[in-house]
């Protein structure tokens, strides 16, 4: 039996394999994000006609919403190659150099978590993005000399969950900025149905909707919930995913009706139970939960904010009446809804 999918939206190896198998390969297969798809198809079309590389593109948004998917669709549409790396893997300019020199004309270089690129690597990449050249310093001290290397015209595609952490100069060098939004339930249900078909699993429409409703607006989570439900259906039933099967499987995975999982509920229980509903800083919450601050701010909070279980104020996070209701706790007497400017 596989590990229970108490999933976070960031990828583990198991999730990465599943994501790769289920990833749309063409822009027309991408569900939702209509405005992004439209803008990308315009630049793809124009760049093919003009015989130019795509402009450098930055995708931002919470994990699991399709940044890598968009990046991998682009080279298929262009009939070109892609090289993939990530910010934390590039500690030094020489780690990046092979990617730049291997880049073919019009190909894609994808850097995930680009906000984690060290400053020296960032500065090394600027002339590559602007003029398709790199300046390499040979030797040291008075014997040092700089040689300039020409590169093929490539496209840098960056992905980040924290666009606010990107330096201004780096951000400015991306000519397109695409922000990915959480998906609607109908969009996620469509993804679930398409992926069930890819996995040769029968699923009813109401079961697909149920999984969609309980997937935190995130395709990666929908894929994980589908994978778990599929195993559950095969083990406990005849393999078909009906509404009853989906509900039983999700209950066993401790996903509640709002789609929140253990980690979400632990966050709310800490904010409400330990900090009286806030306001409290994310660092204090992270320390109490014994989790990295980034996990809370990148993975847990965006959905809780969108669903208005919490709000962000200058003094910290505050639980809303909806959070108290979810936890079955009485509202504190001074819960007056979102604080005003004068609070
Ligand atoms: P990110 O890079 O933002 O963390 P991914 O692109 O890896 O997210 O998406 C995770 C998985 O979710 C993909 O493998 C794919 O199966 C699914 N997915 C994401 N976006 C879409 C979409 N718009 N349409 C269909 N499936 C999607």
Coordinates of C-alpha atoms and ligand atoms in Angstrom, one line a residue:
X1 CA 0.0 0.0 0.0
X2 CA 1.5 3.4 -0.9
X3 CA 2.2 6.0 1.7
X4 CA -1.0 7.9 2.7
X5 CA -1.3 11.0 0.6
X6 CA -1.3 13.7 3.3
X7 CA 0.2 15.8 0.6
X8 CA 1.8 19.1 0.6
X9 CA 1.8 21.0 -2.7
X10 CA 5.6 21.0 -3.0
X11 CA 7.0 18.0 -4.8
X12 CA 8.5 14.8 -3.3
X13 CA 10.1 12.3 -5.6
X14 CA 6.9 10.2 -5.8
X15 CA 4.9 13.3 -6.7
X16 CA 7.4 14.4 -9.2
X17 CA 7.2 11.1 -11.1
X18 CA 3.4 11.3 -11.0
X19 CA 3.4 14.9 -12.2
X20 CA 5.7 14.1 -15.1
X21 CA 3.5 11.3 -16.2
X22 CA 0.3 13.4 -16.0
X23 CA 1.7 16.7 -17.2
X24 CA 0.0 18.3 -20.3
X25 CA 2.4 18.4 -23.2
X26 CA 0.7 21.0 -25.4
X27 CA -0.8 24.4 -24.6
X28 CA -4.3 23.1 -25.8
X29 CA -4.2 20.4 -23.1
X30 CA -3.6 23.0 -20.3
X31 CA -6.8 23.4 -18.3
X32 CA -7.7 26.9 -16.9
X33 CA -5.4 29.9 -16.6
X34 CA -7.1 31.2 -19.7
X35 CA -5.5 34.6 -19.8
X36 CA -2.0 33.1 -19.4
X37 CA -2.6 30.6 -22.1
X38 CA -3.9 33.3 -24.5
X39 CA -0.9 35.5 -24.0
X40 CA 1.5 32.6 -24.4
X41 CA -0.1 31.5 -27.6
X42 CA 0.3 35.0 -29.0
X43 CA 4.0 35.2 -28.3
X44 CA 4.5 31.6 -29.5
X45 CA 2.8 32.5 -32.7
X46 CA 4.6 35.8 -33.2
X47 CA 8.0 34.4 -32.4
X48 CA 7.6 31.5 -34.8
X49 CA 6.6 34.0 -37.5
X50 CA 9.4 36.5 -36.7
X51 CA 11.9 33.7 -36.2
X52 CA 12.9 35.2 -32.8
X53 CA 13.4 33.4 -29.5
X54 CA 10.6 33.9 -26.9
X55 CA 11.0 36.7 -24.5
X56 CA 12.3 35.7 -21.1
X57 CA 9.3 34.6 -19.0
X58 CA 8.8 34.6 -15.2
X59 CA 6.0 32.4 -13.7
X60 CA 5.0 32.9 -10.2
X61 CA 2.4 31.4 -7.9
X62 CA 2.0 28.9 -5.1
X63 CA 3.5 25.4 -5.6
X64 CA 1.6 22.9 -7.8
X65 CA -0.3 25.4 -10.0
X66 CA 1.5 24.6 -13.3
X67 CA 4.7 26.7 -13.5
X68 CA 6.8 23.7 -14.6
X69 CA 3.9 22.6 -16.8
X70 CA 3.9 25.8 -18.7
X71 CA 7.7 25.8 -19.0
X72 CA 7.7 22.3 -20.4
X73 CA 4.9 23.0 -22.9
X74 CA 6.8 25.9 -24.5
X75 CA 9.6 23.8 -26.1
X76 CA 7.1 21.3 -27.4
X77 CA 5.2 24.1 -29.1
X78 CA 8.4 25.6 -30.5
X79 CA 9.9 22.3 -31.5
X80 CA 13.0 23.1 -29.5
X81 CA 14.8 21.7 -26.4
X82 CA 14.7 22.5 -22.7
X83 CA 17.3 22.4 -20.0
X84 CA 16.0 22.3 -16.4
X85 CA 17.8 23.4 -13.2
X86 CA 16.9 25.2 -10.0
X87 CA 18.1 28.2 -8.0
X88 CA 19.5 26.1 -5.1
X89 CA 21.5 23.9 -7.5
X90 CA 23.4 26.9 -8.9
X91 CA 25.7 28.0 -6.1
X92 CA 28.4 29.4 -8.3
X93 CA 28.6 31.0 -11.9
X94 CA 30.5 27.9 -13.0
X95 CA 27.4 25.8 -12.2
X96 CA 25.4 27.8 -14.6
X97 CA 28.0 28.1 -17.4
X98 CA 27.4 24.7 -19.0
X99 CA 23.7 25.4 -19.3
X100 CA 24.3 28.7 -21.0
X101 CA 26.9 27.3 -23.4
X102 CA 24.8 24.2 -24.2
X103 CA 21.7 26.3 -24.9
X104 CA 20.7 26.0 -28.6
X105 CA 19.2 28.8 -30.6
X106 CA 15.6 29.5 -29.5
X107 CA 15.8 26.8 -26.7
X108 CA 14.5 27.1 -23.2
X109 CA 16.5 27.3 -20.0
X110 CA 14.2 26.7 -17.0
X111 CA 15.3 27.8 -13.6
X112 CA 12.9 26.7 -10.8
X113 CA 12.9 28.5 -7.5
X114 CA 14.8 31.4 -9.2
X115 CA 14.4 33.5 -6.1
X116 CA 17.0 31.3 -4.4
X117 CA 19.7 32.1 -6.9
X118 CA 22.8 33.5 -5.1
X119 CA 23.6 37.1 -6.0
X120 CA 26.9 36.2 -7.8
X121 CA 25.0 33.8 -10.1
X122 CA 22.3 36.4 -10.6
X123 CA 24.8 39.0 -11.7
X124 CA 26.5 36.5 -14.0
X125 CA 23.2 35.8 -15.8
X126 CA 22.3 39.5 -16.5
X127 CA 24.5 39.9 -19.7
X128 CA 23.3 36.4 -20.8
X129 CA 19.7 37.6 -20.6
X130 CA 20.3 41.0 -22.1
X131 CA 22.9 40.5 -24.8
X132 CA 23.4 36.7 -25.0
X133 CA 27.0 36.9 -23.7
X134 CA 28.9 36.0 -20.6
X135 CA 32.0 37.7 -19.2
X136 CA 34.4 35.2 -17.7
X137 CA 37.3 36.4 -15.5
X138 CA 40.5 34.4 -16.0
X139 CA 43.3 34.6 -13.5
X140 CA 43.6 36.7 -10.5
X141 CA 44.9 40.1 -9.3
X142 CA 46.8 42.1 -11.9
X143 CA 47.0 39.2 -14.2
X144 CA 43.2 38.8 -14.3
X145 CA 41.6 39.4 -17.7
X146 CA 38.0 39.1 -18.8
X147 CA 37.0 37.3 -21.9
X148 CA 33.5 37.6 -23.4
X149 CA 31.8 34.5 -24.7
X150 CA 28.9 34.8 -27.2
X151 CA 25.9 32.6 -26.5
X152 CA 23.0 31.4 -28.8
X153 CA 19.8 33.3 -28.4
X154 CA 17.9 31.3 -25.7
X155 CA 14.9 32.0 -23.5
X156 CA 15.2 32.0 -19.8
X157 CA 12.0 30.8 -18.0
X158 CA 12.0 31.4 -14.3
X159 CA 9.6 30.0 -11.7
X160 CA 9.1 31.3 -8.2
X161 CA 6.7 30.9 -5.4
X162 CA 8.0 34.1 -3.9
X163 CA 8.3 36.8 -6.6
X164 CA 8.6 39.4 -3.8
X165 CA 12.1 37.9 -3.0
X166 CA 13.4 38.4 -6.5
X167 CA 15.8 41.3 -6.9
X168 CA 14.5 44.3 -8.9
X169 CA 17.2 44.0 -11.6
X170 CA 16.4 40.3 -12.0
X171 CA 12.6 40.9 -12.2
X172 CA 13.1 43.7 -14.8
X173 CA 15.0 41.4 -17.2
X174 CA 12.0 39.2 -17.6
X175 CA 9.9 40.6 -20.3
X176 CA 6.8 38.6 -19.4
X177 CA 5.5 38.1 -15.9
X178 CA 2.7 35.5 -15.5
X179 CA 1.0 35.0 -12.2
X180 CA -0.8 31.7 -11.8
X181 CA -4.0 31.6 -9.8
X182 CA -5.7 28.8 -7.8
X183 CA -8.1 26.8 -10.0
X184 CA -11.8 26.7 -9.8
X185 CA -13.5 23.4 -8.7
X186 CA -14.8 22.8 -12.3
X187 CA -11.3 23.2 -13.7
X188 CA -9.9 20.8 -11.2
X189 CA -12.7 18.3 -11.9
X190 CA -11.7 18.5 -15.5
X191 CA -8.1 17.8 -14.6
X192 CA -9.2 14.9 -12.4
X193 CA -11.3 13.3 -15.2
X194 CA -8.5 13.7 -17.8
X195 CA -5.9 12.2 -15.5
X196 CA -8.2 9.3 -14.4
X197 CA -8.5 8.5 -18.1
X198 CA -4.7 8.6 -18.5
X199 CA -4.6 6.2 -15.5
X200 CA -7.3 4.0 -17.1
X201 CA -9.5 4.4 -14.1
X202 CA -13.3 4.8 -14.3
X203 CA -14.6 7.8 -12.3
X204 CA -18.0 9.3 -12.0
X205 CA -18.6 13.0 -12.6
X206 CA -19.7 13.6 -9.0
X207 CA -16.6 11.7 -7.6
X208 CA -14.4 13.9 -9.8
X209 CA -16.1 17.0 -8.4
X210 CA -15.7 15.7 -4.9
X211 CA -12.0 15.2 -5.3
X212 CA -11.8 18.6 -7.0
X213 CA -13.6 20.4 -4.2
X214 CA -11.2 18.9 -1.7
X215 CA -7.9 19.7 -3.5
X216 CA -7.1 23.2 -2.2
X217 CA -7.5 24.8 -5.7
X218 CA -4.2 23.0 -6.7
X219 CA -3.8 20.5 -9.6
X220 CA -0.8 18.8 -8.0
X221 CA -2.9 18.1 -4.9
X222 CA -5.8 16.9 -7.1
X223 CA -3.4 14.5 -8.8
X224 CA -2.3 13.1 -5.4
X225 CA -5.9 12.8 -4.1
X226 CA -6.8 11.0 -7.3
X227 CA -3.9 8.6 -7.0
X228 CA -4.8 7.8 -3.4
X229 CA -8.5 7.4 -4.3
X230 CA -7.6 5.1 -7.2
X231 CA -5.6 2.8 -4.8
X232 CA -8.4 2.9 -2.3
X233 CA -10.9 1.9 -5.1
X234 CA -8.8 -1.0 -6.3
X235 CA -8.2 -2.3 -2.8
X236 CA -11.6 -1.8 -1.2
X237 CA -13.9 -2.1 -4.3
X238 CA -14.0 -3.0 -7.9
X239 CA -11.5 -0.2 -9.0
X240 CA -14.2 2.3 -10.1
X241 CA -14.2 5.6 -8.3
X242 CA -17.8 6.5 -7.3
X243 CA -18.8 9.3 -5.0
X244 CA -19.0 7.0 -2.0
X245 CA -15.5 5.6 -2.8
X246 CA -14.1 9.1 -3.1
X247 CA -15.6 10.3 0.1
X248 CA -14.4 7.2 2.1
X249 CA -10.9 7.5 0.6
X250 CA -10.6 11.2 1.4
X251 CA -11.9 10.7 4.9
X252 CA -9.3 8.0 5.5
X253 CA -6.6 10.4 4.2
X254 CA -7.9 12.9 6.8
X255 CA -8.9 15.5 4.2
X256 CA -11.9 17.3 5.5
X257 CA -14.9 18.6 3.6
X258 CA -13.3 22.0 3.1
X259 CA -10.3 20.2 1.4
X260 CA -8.0 21.1 4.3
X261 CA -5.5 18.5 5.4
X262 CA -3.7 17.8 8.6
X263 CA -1.1 20.5 8.1
X264 CA -3.7 23.2 7.4
X265 CA -5.7 22.2 10.5
X266 CA -2.6 22.2 12.6
X267 CA -1.8 25.7 11.5
X268 CA -5.3 26.9 12.4
X269 CA -5.2 25.0 15.7
X270 CA -1.9 26.6 16.6
X271 CA -3.0 30.1 15.6
X272 CA -6.3 29.8 17.5
X273 CA -5.4 27.5 20.3
X274 CA -1.9 28.8 21.2
X275 CA -2.1 32.4 20.0
X276 CA -5.8 33.0 20.7
X277 CA -6.4 33.7 17.0
X278 CA -3.6 36.2 16.6
X279 CA -2.4 38.6 15.5
X280 CA 0.9 36.6 15.5
X281 CA 4.0 36.6 13.2
X282 CA 4.5 33.7 10.8
X283 CA 7.9 33.0 12.5
X284 CA 6.3 32.4 15.8
X285 CA 3.8 30.1 14.2
X286 CA 6.5 28.2 12.3
X287 CA 8.7 27.8 15.5
X288 CA 5.7 26.5 17.4
X289 CA 4.8 24.0 14.7
X290 CA 8.4 23.1 14.2
X291 CA 8.3 23.8 10.5
X292 CA 10.3 26.1 8.3
X293 CA 8.7 29.6 7.8
X294 CA 8.9 29.1 4.0
X295 CA 6.6 26.0 4.2
X296 CA 4.0 28.1 6.0
X297 CA 4.2 31.2 3.8
X298 CA 4.6 29.3 0.5
X299 CA 2.4 26.3 0.9
X300 CA 0.0 26.6 3.7
X301 CA -1.0 30.2 4.0
X302 CA -1.9 31.1 0.3
X303 CA -4.9 28.8 0.3
X304 CA -6.0 29.7 3.8
X305 CA -5.8 33.4 2.9
X306 CA -7.7 32.8 -0.3
X307 CA -10.4 30.9 1.5
X308 CA -10.5 33.6 4.3
X309 CA -9.6 31.3 7.1
X310 CA -6.9 33.8 8.0
X311 CA -6.1 37.4 7.1
X312 CA -2.7 39.1 7.0
X313 CA -2.4 42.3 9.0
X314 CA 0.6 44.6 9.7
X315 CA 0.8 43.0 13.1
X316 CA 0.7 39.4 11.9
X317 CA -1.8 36.6 11.0
X318 CA -5.3 36.7 12.4
X319 CA -7.8 33.8 12.4
X320 CA -11.2 34.7 10.9
X321 CA -14.6 33.7 12.4
X322 CA -14.6 31.0 9.6
X323 CA -11.5 29.4 11.2
X324 CA -13.1 29.3 14.7
X325 CA -16.2 27.8 13.2
X326 CA -14.1 25.1 11.4
X327 CA -12.4 24.2 14.6
X328 CA -15.7 24.2 16.5
X329 CA -14.4 26.8 18.9
X330 CA -16.4 29.7 20.3
X331 CA -15.6 33.0 18.7
X332 CA -13.6 35.3 21.0
X333 CA -15.8 38.2 22.2
X334 CA -13.8 40.8 20.3
X335 CA -13.9 39.1 16.9
X336 CA -15.0 41.9 14.8
X337 CA -14.1 40.7 11.4
X338 CA -11.1 42.1 9.5
X339 CA -9.2 44.8 11.5
X340 CA -9.6 48.3 10.1
X341 CA -6.8 50.7 9.3
X342 CA -7.1 52.2 12.9
X343 CA -6.8 48.8 14.7
Ligands
LIG1 P1 4.5 23.9 -10.2 O1 5.7 23.9 -11.1 O2 3.8 25.3 -10.2 O3 4.9 23.5 -8.8 P2 3.5 21.8 -11.9 O4 3.6 22.4 -13.2 O5 4.6 20.8 -11.5 O6 3.4 22.9 -10.7 O7 2.1 21.1 -11.7 C1 1.9 19.9 -11.0 C2 1.0 18.9 -11.8 O8 -0.3 19.5 -11.8 C3 1.4 18.7 -13.2 O9 2.2 17.6 -13.4 C4 0.1 18.5 -13.9 O10 -0.2 17.1 -13.9 C5 -0.9 19.2 -13.1 N1 -1.2 20.5 -13.7 C6 -0.7 21.7 -13.3 N2 -1.3 22.7 -14.0 C7 -2.2 22.1 -14.9 C8 -3.1 22.6 -15.9 N3 -3.2 23.9 -16.1 N4 -3.8 21.7 -16.6 C9 -3.7 20.4 -16.3 N5 -2.9 19.9 -15.4 C10 -2.1 20.7 -14.7

